[in-house]
Coordinates of C-alpha atoms in Angstrom, one line a residue:
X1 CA 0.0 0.0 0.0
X2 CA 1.2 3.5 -0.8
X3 CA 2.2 5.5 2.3
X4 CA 0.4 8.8 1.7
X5 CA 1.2 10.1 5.3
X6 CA 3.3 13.2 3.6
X7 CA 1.2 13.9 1.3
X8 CA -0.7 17.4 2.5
X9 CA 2.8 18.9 2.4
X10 CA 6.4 19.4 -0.3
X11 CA 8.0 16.5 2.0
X12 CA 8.9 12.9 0.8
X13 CA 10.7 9.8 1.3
X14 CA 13.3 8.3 -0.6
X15 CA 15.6 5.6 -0.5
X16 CA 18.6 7.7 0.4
X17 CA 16.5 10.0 2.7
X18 CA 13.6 12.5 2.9
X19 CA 13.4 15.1 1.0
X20 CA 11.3 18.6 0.3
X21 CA 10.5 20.5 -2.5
X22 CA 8.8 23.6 -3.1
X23 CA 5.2 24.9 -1.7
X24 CA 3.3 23.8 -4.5
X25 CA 1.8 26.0 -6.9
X26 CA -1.4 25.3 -8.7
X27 CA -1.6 21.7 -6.8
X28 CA 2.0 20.8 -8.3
X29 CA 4.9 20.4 -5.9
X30 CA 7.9 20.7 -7.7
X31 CA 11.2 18.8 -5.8
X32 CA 14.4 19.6 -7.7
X33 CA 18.2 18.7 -7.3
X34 CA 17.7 15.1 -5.6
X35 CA 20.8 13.2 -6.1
X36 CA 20.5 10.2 -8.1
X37 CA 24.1 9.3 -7.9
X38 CA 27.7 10.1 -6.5
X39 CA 29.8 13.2 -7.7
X40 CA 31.5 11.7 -10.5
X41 CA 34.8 13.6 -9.3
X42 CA 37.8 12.9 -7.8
X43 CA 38.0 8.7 -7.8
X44 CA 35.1 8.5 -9.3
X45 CA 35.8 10.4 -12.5
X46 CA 35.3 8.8 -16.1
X47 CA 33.3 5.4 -14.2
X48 CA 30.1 4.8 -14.3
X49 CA 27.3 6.1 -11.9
X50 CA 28.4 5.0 -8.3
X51 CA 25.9 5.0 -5.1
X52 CA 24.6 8.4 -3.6
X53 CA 25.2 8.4 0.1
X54 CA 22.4 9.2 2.3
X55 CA 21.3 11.7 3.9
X56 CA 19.3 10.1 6.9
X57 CA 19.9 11.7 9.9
X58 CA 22.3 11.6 12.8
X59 CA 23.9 8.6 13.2
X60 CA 22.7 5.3 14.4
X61 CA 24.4 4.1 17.8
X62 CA 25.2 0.4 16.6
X63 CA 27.2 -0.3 19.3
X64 CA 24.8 -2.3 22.0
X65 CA 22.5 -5.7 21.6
X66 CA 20.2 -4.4 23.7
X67 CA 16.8 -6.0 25.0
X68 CA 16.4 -8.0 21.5
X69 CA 19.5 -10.3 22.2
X70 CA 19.2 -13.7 22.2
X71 CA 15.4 -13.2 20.8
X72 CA 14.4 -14.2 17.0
X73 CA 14.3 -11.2 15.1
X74 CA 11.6 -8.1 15.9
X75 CA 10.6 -5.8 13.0
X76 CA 13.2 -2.6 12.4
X77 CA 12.1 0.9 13.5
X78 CA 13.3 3.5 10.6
X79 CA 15.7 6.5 11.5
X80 CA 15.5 9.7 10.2
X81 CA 16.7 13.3 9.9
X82 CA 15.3 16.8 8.9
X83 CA 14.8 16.2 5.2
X84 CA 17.3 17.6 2.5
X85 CA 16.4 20.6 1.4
X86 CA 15.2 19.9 -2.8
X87 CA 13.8 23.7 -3.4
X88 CA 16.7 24.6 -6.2
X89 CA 18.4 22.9 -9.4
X90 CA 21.4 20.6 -9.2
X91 CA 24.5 22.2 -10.5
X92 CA 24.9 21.7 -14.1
X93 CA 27.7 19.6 -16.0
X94 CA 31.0 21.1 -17.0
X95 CA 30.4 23.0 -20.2
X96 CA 30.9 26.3 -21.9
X97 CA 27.3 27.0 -22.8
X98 CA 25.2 30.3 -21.4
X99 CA 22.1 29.8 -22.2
X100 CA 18.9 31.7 -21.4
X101 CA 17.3 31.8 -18.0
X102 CA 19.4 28.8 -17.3
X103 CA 22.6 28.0 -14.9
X104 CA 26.0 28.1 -15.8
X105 CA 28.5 25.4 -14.8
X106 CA 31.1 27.0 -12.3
X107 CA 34.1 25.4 -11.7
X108 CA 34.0 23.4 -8.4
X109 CA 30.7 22.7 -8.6
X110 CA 30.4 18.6 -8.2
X111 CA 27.2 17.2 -7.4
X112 CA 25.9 17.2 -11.4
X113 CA 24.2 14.3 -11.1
X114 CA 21.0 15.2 -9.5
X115 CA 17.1 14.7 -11.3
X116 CA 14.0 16.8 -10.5
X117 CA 10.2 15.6 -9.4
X118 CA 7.5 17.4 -10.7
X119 CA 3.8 16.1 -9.0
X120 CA 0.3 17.2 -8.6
X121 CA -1.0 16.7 -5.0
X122 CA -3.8 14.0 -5.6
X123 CA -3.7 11.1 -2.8
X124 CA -7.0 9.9 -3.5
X125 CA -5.5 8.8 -7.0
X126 CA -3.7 6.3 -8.5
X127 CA -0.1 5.6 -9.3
X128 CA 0.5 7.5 -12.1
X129 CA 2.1 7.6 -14.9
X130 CA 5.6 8.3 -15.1
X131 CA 7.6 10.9 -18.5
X132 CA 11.1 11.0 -17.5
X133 CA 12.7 13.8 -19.5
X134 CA 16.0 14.2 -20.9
X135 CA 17.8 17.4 -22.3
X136 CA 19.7 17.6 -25.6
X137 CA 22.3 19.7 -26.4
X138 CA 24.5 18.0 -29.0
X139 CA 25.6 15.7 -26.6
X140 CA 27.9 18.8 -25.1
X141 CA 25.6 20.9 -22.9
X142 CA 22.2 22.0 -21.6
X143 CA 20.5 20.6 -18.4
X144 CA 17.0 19.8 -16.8
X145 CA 17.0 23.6 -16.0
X146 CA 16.0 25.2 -18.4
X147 CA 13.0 27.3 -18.6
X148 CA 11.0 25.2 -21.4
X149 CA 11.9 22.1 -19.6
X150 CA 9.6 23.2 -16.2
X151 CA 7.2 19.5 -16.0
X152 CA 4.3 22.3 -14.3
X153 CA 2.0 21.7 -16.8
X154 CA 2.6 18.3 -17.9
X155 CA 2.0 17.2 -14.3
X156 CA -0.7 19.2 -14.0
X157 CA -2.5 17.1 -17.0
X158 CA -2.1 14.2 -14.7
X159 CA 1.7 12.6 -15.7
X160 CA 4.6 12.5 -12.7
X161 CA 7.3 14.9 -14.5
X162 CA 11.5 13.4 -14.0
X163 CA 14.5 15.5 -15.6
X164 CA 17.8 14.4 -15.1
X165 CA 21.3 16.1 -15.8
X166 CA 23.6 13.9 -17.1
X167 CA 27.5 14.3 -17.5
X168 CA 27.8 16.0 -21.0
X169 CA 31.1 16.6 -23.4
X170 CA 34.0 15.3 -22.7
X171 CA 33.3 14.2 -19.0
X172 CA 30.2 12.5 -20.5
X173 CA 31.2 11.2 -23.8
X174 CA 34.8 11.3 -24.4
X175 CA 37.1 8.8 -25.0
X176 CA 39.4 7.7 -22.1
X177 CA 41.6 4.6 -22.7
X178 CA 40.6 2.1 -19.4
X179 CA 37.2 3.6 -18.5
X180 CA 34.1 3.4 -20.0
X181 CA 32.8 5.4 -23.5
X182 CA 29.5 6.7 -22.9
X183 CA 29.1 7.8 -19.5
X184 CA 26.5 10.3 -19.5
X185 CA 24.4 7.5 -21.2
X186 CA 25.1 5.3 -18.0
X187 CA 24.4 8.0 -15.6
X188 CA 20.5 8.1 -17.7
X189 CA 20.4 4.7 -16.3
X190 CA 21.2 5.3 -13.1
X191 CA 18.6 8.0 -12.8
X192 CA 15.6 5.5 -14.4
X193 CA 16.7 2.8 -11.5
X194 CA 16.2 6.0 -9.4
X195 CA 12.8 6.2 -10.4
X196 CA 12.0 2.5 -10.0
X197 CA 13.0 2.3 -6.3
X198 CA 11.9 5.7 -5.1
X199 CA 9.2 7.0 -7.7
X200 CA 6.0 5.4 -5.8
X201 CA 6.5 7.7 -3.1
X202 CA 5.7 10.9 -5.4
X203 CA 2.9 8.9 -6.5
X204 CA 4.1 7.3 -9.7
X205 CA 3.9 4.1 -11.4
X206 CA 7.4 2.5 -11.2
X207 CA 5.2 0.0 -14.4
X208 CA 4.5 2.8 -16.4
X209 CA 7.6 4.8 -17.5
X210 CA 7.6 6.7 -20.4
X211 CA 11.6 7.7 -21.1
X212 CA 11.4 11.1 -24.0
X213 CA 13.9 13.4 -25.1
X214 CA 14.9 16.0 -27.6
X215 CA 17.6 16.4 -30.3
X216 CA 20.4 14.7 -28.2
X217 CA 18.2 13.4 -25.2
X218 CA 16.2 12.1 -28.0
X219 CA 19.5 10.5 -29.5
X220 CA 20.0 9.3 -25.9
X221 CA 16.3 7.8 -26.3
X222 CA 17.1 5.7 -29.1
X223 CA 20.4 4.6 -27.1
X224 CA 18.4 3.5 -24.2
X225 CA 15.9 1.3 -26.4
X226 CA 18.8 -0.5 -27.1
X227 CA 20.8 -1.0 -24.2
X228 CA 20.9 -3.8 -22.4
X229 CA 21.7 -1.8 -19.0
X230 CA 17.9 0.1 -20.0
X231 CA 16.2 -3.3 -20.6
X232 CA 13.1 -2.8 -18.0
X233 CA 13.9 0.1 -17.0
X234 CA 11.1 1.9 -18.9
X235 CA 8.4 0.9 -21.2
X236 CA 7.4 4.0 -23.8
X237 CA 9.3 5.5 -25.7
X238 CA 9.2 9.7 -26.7
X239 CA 11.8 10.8 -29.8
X240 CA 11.7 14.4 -30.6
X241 CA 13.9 14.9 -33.3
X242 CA 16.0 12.1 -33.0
X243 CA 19.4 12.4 -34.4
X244 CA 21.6 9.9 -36.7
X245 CA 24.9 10.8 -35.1
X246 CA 27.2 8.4 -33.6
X247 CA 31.7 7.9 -33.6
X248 CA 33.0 4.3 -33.6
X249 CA 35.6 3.7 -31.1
X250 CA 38.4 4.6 -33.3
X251 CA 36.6 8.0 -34.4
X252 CA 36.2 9.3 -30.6
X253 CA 39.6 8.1 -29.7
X254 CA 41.0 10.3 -32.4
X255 CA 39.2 12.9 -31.2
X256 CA 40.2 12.6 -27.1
X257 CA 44.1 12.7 -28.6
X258 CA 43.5 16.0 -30.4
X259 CA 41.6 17.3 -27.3
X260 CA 44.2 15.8 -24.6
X261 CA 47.1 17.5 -27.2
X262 CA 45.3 20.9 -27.0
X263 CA 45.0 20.8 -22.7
X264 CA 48.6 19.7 -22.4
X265 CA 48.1 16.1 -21.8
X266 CA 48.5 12.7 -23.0
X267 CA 45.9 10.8 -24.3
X268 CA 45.9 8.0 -21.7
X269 CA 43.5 7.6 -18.8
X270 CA 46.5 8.7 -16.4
X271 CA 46.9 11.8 -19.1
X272 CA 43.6 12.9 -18.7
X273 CA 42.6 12.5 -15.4
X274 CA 45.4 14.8 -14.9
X275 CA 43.2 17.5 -17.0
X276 CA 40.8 19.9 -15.2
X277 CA 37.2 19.6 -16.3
X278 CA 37.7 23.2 -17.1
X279 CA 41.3 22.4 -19.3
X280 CA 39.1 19.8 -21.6
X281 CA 36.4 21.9 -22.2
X282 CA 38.5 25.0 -23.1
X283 CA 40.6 22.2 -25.4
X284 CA 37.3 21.1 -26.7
X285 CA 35.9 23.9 -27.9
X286 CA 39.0 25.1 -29.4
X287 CA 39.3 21.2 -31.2
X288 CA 35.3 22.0 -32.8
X289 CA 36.6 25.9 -33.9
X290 CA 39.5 23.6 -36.1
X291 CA 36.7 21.3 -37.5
X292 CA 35.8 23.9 -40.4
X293 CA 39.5 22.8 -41.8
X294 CA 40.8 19.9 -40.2
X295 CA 37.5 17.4 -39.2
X296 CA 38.0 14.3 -37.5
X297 CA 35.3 13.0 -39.8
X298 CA 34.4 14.6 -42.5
X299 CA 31.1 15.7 -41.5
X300 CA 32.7 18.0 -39.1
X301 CA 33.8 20.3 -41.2
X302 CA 30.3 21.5 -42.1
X303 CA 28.4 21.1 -38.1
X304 CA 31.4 20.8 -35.8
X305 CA 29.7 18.2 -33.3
X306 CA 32.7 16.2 -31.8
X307 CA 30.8 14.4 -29.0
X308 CA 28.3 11.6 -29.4
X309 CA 27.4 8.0 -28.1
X310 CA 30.2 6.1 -29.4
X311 CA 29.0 3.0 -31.3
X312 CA 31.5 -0.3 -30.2
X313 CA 31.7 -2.2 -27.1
X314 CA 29.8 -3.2 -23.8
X315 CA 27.5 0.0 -23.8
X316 CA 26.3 0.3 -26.8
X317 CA 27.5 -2.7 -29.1
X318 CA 25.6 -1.8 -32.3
X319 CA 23.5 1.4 -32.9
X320 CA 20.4 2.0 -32.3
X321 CA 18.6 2.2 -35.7
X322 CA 20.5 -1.6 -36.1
X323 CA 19.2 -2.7 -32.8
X324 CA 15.8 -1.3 -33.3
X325 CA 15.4 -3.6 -36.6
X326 CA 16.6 -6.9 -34.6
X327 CA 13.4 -6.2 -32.4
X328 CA 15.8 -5.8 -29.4
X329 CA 12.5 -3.2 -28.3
X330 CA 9.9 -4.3 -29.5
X331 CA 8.0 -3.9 -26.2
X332 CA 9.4 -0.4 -25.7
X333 CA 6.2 1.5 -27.1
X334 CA 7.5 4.7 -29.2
X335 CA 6.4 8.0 -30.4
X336 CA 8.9 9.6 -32.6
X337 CA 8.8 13.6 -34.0
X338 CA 10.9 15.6 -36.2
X339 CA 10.1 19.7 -37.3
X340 CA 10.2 20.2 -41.2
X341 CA 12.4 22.1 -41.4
X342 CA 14.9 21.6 -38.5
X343 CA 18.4 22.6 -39.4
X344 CA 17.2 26.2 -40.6
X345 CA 17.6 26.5 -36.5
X346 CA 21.0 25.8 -36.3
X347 CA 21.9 27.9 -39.4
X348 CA 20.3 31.0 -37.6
X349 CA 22.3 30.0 -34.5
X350 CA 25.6 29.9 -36.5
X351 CA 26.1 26.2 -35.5
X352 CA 26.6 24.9 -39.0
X353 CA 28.7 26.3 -42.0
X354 CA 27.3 28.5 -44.8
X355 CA 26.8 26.3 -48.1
X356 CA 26.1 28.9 -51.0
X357 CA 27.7 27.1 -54.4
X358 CA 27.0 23.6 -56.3
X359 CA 30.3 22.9 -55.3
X360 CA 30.3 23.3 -51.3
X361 CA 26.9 21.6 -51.8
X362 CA 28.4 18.5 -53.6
X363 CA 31.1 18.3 -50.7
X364 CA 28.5 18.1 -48.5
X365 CA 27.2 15.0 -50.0
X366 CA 30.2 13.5 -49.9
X367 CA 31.3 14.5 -46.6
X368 CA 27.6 12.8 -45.7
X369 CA 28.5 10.0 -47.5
X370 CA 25.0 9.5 -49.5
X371 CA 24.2 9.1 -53.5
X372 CA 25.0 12.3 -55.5
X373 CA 21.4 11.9 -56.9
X374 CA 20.1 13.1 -53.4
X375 CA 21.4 16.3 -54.3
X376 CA 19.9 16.1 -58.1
X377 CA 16.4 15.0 -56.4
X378 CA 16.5 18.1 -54.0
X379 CA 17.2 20.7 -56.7
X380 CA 14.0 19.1 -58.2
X381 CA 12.0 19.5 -55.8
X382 CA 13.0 22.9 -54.4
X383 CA 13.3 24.2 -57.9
X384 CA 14.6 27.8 -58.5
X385 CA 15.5 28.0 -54.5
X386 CA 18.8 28.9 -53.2
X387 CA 22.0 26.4 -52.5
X388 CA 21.4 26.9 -49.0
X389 CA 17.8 26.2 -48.4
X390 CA 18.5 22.8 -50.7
X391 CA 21.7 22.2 -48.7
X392 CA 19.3 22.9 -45.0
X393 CA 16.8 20.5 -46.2
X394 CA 18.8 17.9 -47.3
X395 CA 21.0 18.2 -43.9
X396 CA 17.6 18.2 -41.8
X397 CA 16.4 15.2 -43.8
X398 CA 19.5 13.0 -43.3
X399 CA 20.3 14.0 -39.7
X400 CA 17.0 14.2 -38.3
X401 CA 13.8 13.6 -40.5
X402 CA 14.6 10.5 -42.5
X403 CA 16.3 8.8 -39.6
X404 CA 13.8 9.3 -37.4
X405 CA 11.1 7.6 -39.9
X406 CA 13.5 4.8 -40.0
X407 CA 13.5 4.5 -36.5
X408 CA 9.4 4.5 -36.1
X409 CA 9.2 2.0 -39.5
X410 CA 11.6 -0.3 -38.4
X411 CA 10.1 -0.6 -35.1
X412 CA 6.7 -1.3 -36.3
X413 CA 8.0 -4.1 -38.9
X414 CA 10.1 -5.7 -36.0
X415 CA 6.7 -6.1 -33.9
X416 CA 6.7 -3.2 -31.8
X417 CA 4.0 -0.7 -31.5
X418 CA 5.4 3.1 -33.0
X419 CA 4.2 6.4 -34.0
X420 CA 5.1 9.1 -36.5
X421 CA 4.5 13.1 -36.3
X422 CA 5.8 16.3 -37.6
X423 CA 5.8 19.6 -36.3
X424 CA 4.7 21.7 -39.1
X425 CA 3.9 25.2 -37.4
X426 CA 5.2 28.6 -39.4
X427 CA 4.8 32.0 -38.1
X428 CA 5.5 34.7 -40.9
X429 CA 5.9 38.0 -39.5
X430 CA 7.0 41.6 -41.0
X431 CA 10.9 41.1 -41.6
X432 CA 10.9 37.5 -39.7
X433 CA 10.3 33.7 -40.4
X434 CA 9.8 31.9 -37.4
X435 CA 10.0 28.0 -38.9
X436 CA 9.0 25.0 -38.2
X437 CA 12.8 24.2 -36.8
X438 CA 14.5 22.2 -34.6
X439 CA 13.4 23.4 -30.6
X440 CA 10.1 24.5 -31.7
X441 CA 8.3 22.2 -30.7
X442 CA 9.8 21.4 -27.2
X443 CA 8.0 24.7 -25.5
X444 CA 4.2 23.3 -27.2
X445 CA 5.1 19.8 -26.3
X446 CA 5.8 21.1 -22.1
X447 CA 3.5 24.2 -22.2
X448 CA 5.7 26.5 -22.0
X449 CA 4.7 28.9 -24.3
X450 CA 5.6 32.0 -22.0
X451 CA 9.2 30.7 -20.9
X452 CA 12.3 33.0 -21.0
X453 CA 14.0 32.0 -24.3
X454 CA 10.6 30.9 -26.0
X455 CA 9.9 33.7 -27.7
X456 CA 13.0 33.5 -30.1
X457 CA 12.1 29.6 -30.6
X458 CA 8.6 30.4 -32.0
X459 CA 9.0 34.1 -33.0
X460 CA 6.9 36.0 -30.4
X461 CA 4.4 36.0 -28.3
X462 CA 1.8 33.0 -28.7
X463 CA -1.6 33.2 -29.7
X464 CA -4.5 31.4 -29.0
X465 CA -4.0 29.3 -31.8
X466 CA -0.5 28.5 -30.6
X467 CA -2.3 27.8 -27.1
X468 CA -4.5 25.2 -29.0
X469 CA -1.6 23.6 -30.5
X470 CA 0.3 23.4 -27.8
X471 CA -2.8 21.7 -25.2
X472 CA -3.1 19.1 -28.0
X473 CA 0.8 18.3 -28.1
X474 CA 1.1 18.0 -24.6
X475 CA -2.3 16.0 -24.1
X476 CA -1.2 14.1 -26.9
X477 CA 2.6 13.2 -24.9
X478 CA -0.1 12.7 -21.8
X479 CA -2.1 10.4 -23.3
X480 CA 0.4 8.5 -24.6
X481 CA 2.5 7.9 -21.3
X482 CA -0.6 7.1 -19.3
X483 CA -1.9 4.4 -21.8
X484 CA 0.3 4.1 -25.0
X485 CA -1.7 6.2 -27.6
X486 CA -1.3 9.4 -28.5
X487 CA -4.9 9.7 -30.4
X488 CA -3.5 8.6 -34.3
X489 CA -3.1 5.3 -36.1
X490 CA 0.0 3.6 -35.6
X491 CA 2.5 2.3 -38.3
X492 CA 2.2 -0.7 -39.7
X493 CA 4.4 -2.8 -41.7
X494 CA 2.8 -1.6 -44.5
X495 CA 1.6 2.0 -44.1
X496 CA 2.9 5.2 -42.3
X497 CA 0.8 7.5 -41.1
X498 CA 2.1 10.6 -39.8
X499 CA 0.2 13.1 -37.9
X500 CA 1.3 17.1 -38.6
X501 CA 1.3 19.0 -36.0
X502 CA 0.2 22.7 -37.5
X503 CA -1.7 26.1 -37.0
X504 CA -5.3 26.1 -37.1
X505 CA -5.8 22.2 -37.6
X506 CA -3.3 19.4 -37.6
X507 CA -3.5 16.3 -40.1
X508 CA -3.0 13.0 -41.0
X509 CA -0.6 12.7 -43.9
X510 CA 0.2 9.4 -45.8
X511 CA 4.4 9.1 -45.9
X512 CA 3.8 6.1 -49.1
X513 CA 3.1 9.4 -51.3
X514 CA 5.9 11.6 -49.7
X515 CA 8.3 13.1 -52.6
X516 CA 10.8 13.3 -50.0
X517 CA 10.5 10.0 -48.4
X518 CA 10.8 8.8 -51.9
X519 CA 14.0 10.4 -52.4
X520 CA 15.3 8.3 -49.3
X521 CA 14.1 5.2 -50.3
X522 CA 17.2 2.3 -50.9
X523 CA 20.0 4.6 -49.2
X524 CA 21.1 2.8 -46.2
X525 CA 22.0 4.6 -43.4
X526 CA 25.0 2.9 -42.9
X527 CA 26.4 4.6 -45.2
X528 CA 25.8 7.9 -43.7
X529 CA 29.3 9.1 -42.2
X530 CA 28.4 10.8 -38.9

């Protein structure tokens, strides 16, 4: 039986200790920075996840039998302390990154590996459903933090909200000779078997976890659904703009000796251990500044992304598209997304290089490592349209938009249950385009419409059409957690539907008549040099 005996206040008990989170607001208690897992500094650094020491108290005098000795054994009495104080954010993962409303890493800080609880005071209901969120960030920064990512709403629509941070660039994901490649993947892992012992006393279902992510958390996603350290561990599956980016083992070792060469060290465990957190992510920025004329691989040198889950060995022995297509999840119920027109967000960013000639454009097909027709077929379809836009929508397609189709398709023809969407929303205003681009959709999806940094992701202040888009996203990512359907047909071995997401009215497109799925169709993604 659940133990509600908390429940009228921010106070509750986990497995390393109470906590309490904020007053709630609205009925939703929000209890942030709980530590999942260790520091991962000091001894601990480049290992997995170790055990989070507890917080329980003063402690236990252990040193007399008392009136029990000699008797068979009586039932324990629990020991507790004040509860730890959950009202802020964990500090965030070493990284470079500023961005908006959130916090920036400060040298020092330590405990990075802490996940957030966001839950509506009900007692009188049932477990509920569980959406355990994970931030993107090319693999190299972000955390649970930030503004769009606040679980208010979702929770409020009847879903128990978990974010995680996760170690990110090189403490995360780079190669170190004697320790395990991807670490911040393992740290996700330790934060879902956080959830499975302790989530029941927030009122979730530890049998109904839905695991979702964007861009890189969305990557992480697909990472998880093929793990075997994952297997149980959830059971839905949320991909918003999954990404087709992975390094075998020799690519991401070639990159830790360039970024171990640029902090003064060698490229051996000993080497870098010796490296500040700071040092290697001053060296690897300064590596992904180089990328524009000397890449690692070759994709580099047009979107300078030097960290990602490294394909090879006990973590992650085959990737996840691969995986996916063996059935390794085919219980894992998934909902995948992708925004038409996604990399037109990292162009306005400045993340990728400028493309303007047929002959930058044809070394970005080879640099991707697909047919030169691909090119041909987009100049047909985007006829009389600049380099660029043919060179964004070809990029989009191959990182984000065909791969995640795959994904979904392969799913459904292995015998697992999957789902296809598209975020489709435009706003045109006088000397502005605000597209349907990567991060667009995230704010809709939460609710967070109004959140500090919003605004620039779907080019000014909503409207009540945007309001009405964004209630139907997030019911539809309610829905779907709580029973596995997120109100459109599923695909099938033989059809994909895809629902489109879009300003007044969505739809239900057919993908069997798509000119640009059509382009796709016979190139394997094997070949695609990420």
């Amino acid at each position: 039986m659940r133990d509600t005996s908390s429940w009228a206040g921010s106070e509750f008990r986990t497995a390393n200790g109470p906590v309490h989170g904020r007053p709630p607001v609205d009925g939703v208690v929000a209890v942030l920075g709980v530590p999942y897992a260790a520091p991962p500094f000091g001894p601990r650094r480049f290992r997995g996840p170790q055990p989070v020491r507890g917080w329980s108290g003063p402690p236990r005098d252990c040193t007399a039998f008392g009136p029990r000795r000699f008797r068979g054994p009586q039932p324990v009495r629990g020991w507790s302390g004040p509860p730890r104080d959950c009202t802020a954010f964990g500090p965030v993962a070493p990284q470079s990154a500023e961005l908006p409303g959130s916090p920036r890493w400060r040298e020092g800080d330590e405990d990075v590996l802490t996940l957030n609880v966001w839950v509506r005071r009900r007692p009188d209901a049932g477990p509920l459903p569980v959406l355990f969120w994970i931030h993107g960030g090319a693999y190299t920064f972000g955390s649970s933090a930030q503004p769009d990512f606040d679980g208010t709403a979702l929770a409020r629509a009847g879903v128990v909200v978990v974010s995680c941070n996760y170690r990110v660039g090189f403490e995360g994901f780079g190669h170190v000779p004697g320790f395990p490649d991807n670490r911040g993947l393992l740290d996700q892992v330790a934060a879902l078997r956080w959830v499975r012992e302790n989530i029941a006393a927030f009122g979730g279902d530890p049998g109904n976890v839905t695991v979702a992510g964007h861009s890189a958390g969305a990557g992480s996603v697909a990472c998880l659904m093929a793990m075997e350290q994952a297997r149980g561990l959830f059971h839905r599956a949320v991909a918003h703009s999954v990404p087709h980016g992975f390094l075998t083992v020799e690519a991401a070792a070639a990159t830790s000796s360039r970024i171990a060469a640029g902090a003064g060290v060698a490229p051996t465990g000993d080497g870098l251990l010796s490296a500040s957190p700071r040092e290697l992510v001053t060296a690897s920025d300064k590596v992904a500044e180089q990328c524009a004329e000397d890449p690692v691989v070759a994709i580099q040198t047009f979107d300078p992304v030097l960290f990602q889950p490294v394909v090879g060995g006990e973590v992650l022995p085959v990737d996840p598209l691969a995986a996916v297509a063996a059935g390794v999840s085919r219980d894992v119920e998934l909902l995948v997304c992708h925004t038409l027109e996604e990399y037109w967000f990292l162009h306005e960013v400045g993340g990728v290089r400028e493309v303007s000639s047929e002959e930058e454009l044809a070394d970005f097909v080879g640099a991707l490592g697909v047919p030169a027709r691909l090119a041909d077929g987009y100049r047909a379809l985007l006829p009389g349209t600049p380099v660029l836009d043919r060179y964004l929508a070809l990029f989009g397609d191959a990182v984000f938009g065909e791969y995640g189709s795959r994904l979904a398709e392969c799913h459904a023809r292995a015998g697992g249950r999957a789902y296809l969407s598209r975020f489709a929303r435009r706003r045109v205003t006088p000397g502005r385009e605000a597209r349907p681009w990567h991060t667009a959709d995230v704010p809709f999806a939460f609710g967070n419409l109004d959140a500090e940094g919003a605004a620039f992701l779907i080019g000014g202040a909503p409207d009540e059409q945007d309001r009405a888009l964004s209630r139907r996203l997030l019911c539809a990512w309610a829905d779907f957690a709580a029973c596995g359907d997120p109100g459109w047909p599923p695909v099938t071995a033989d059809a994909t539907p895809v629902r489109v997401w879009a300003v007044p009215d969505d739809h239900l497109a057919d993908d069997a008549v798509s000119d640009v799925r059509a382009l796709w169709r016979g190139v394997p993604f094997d070949l695609l040099r990420l």
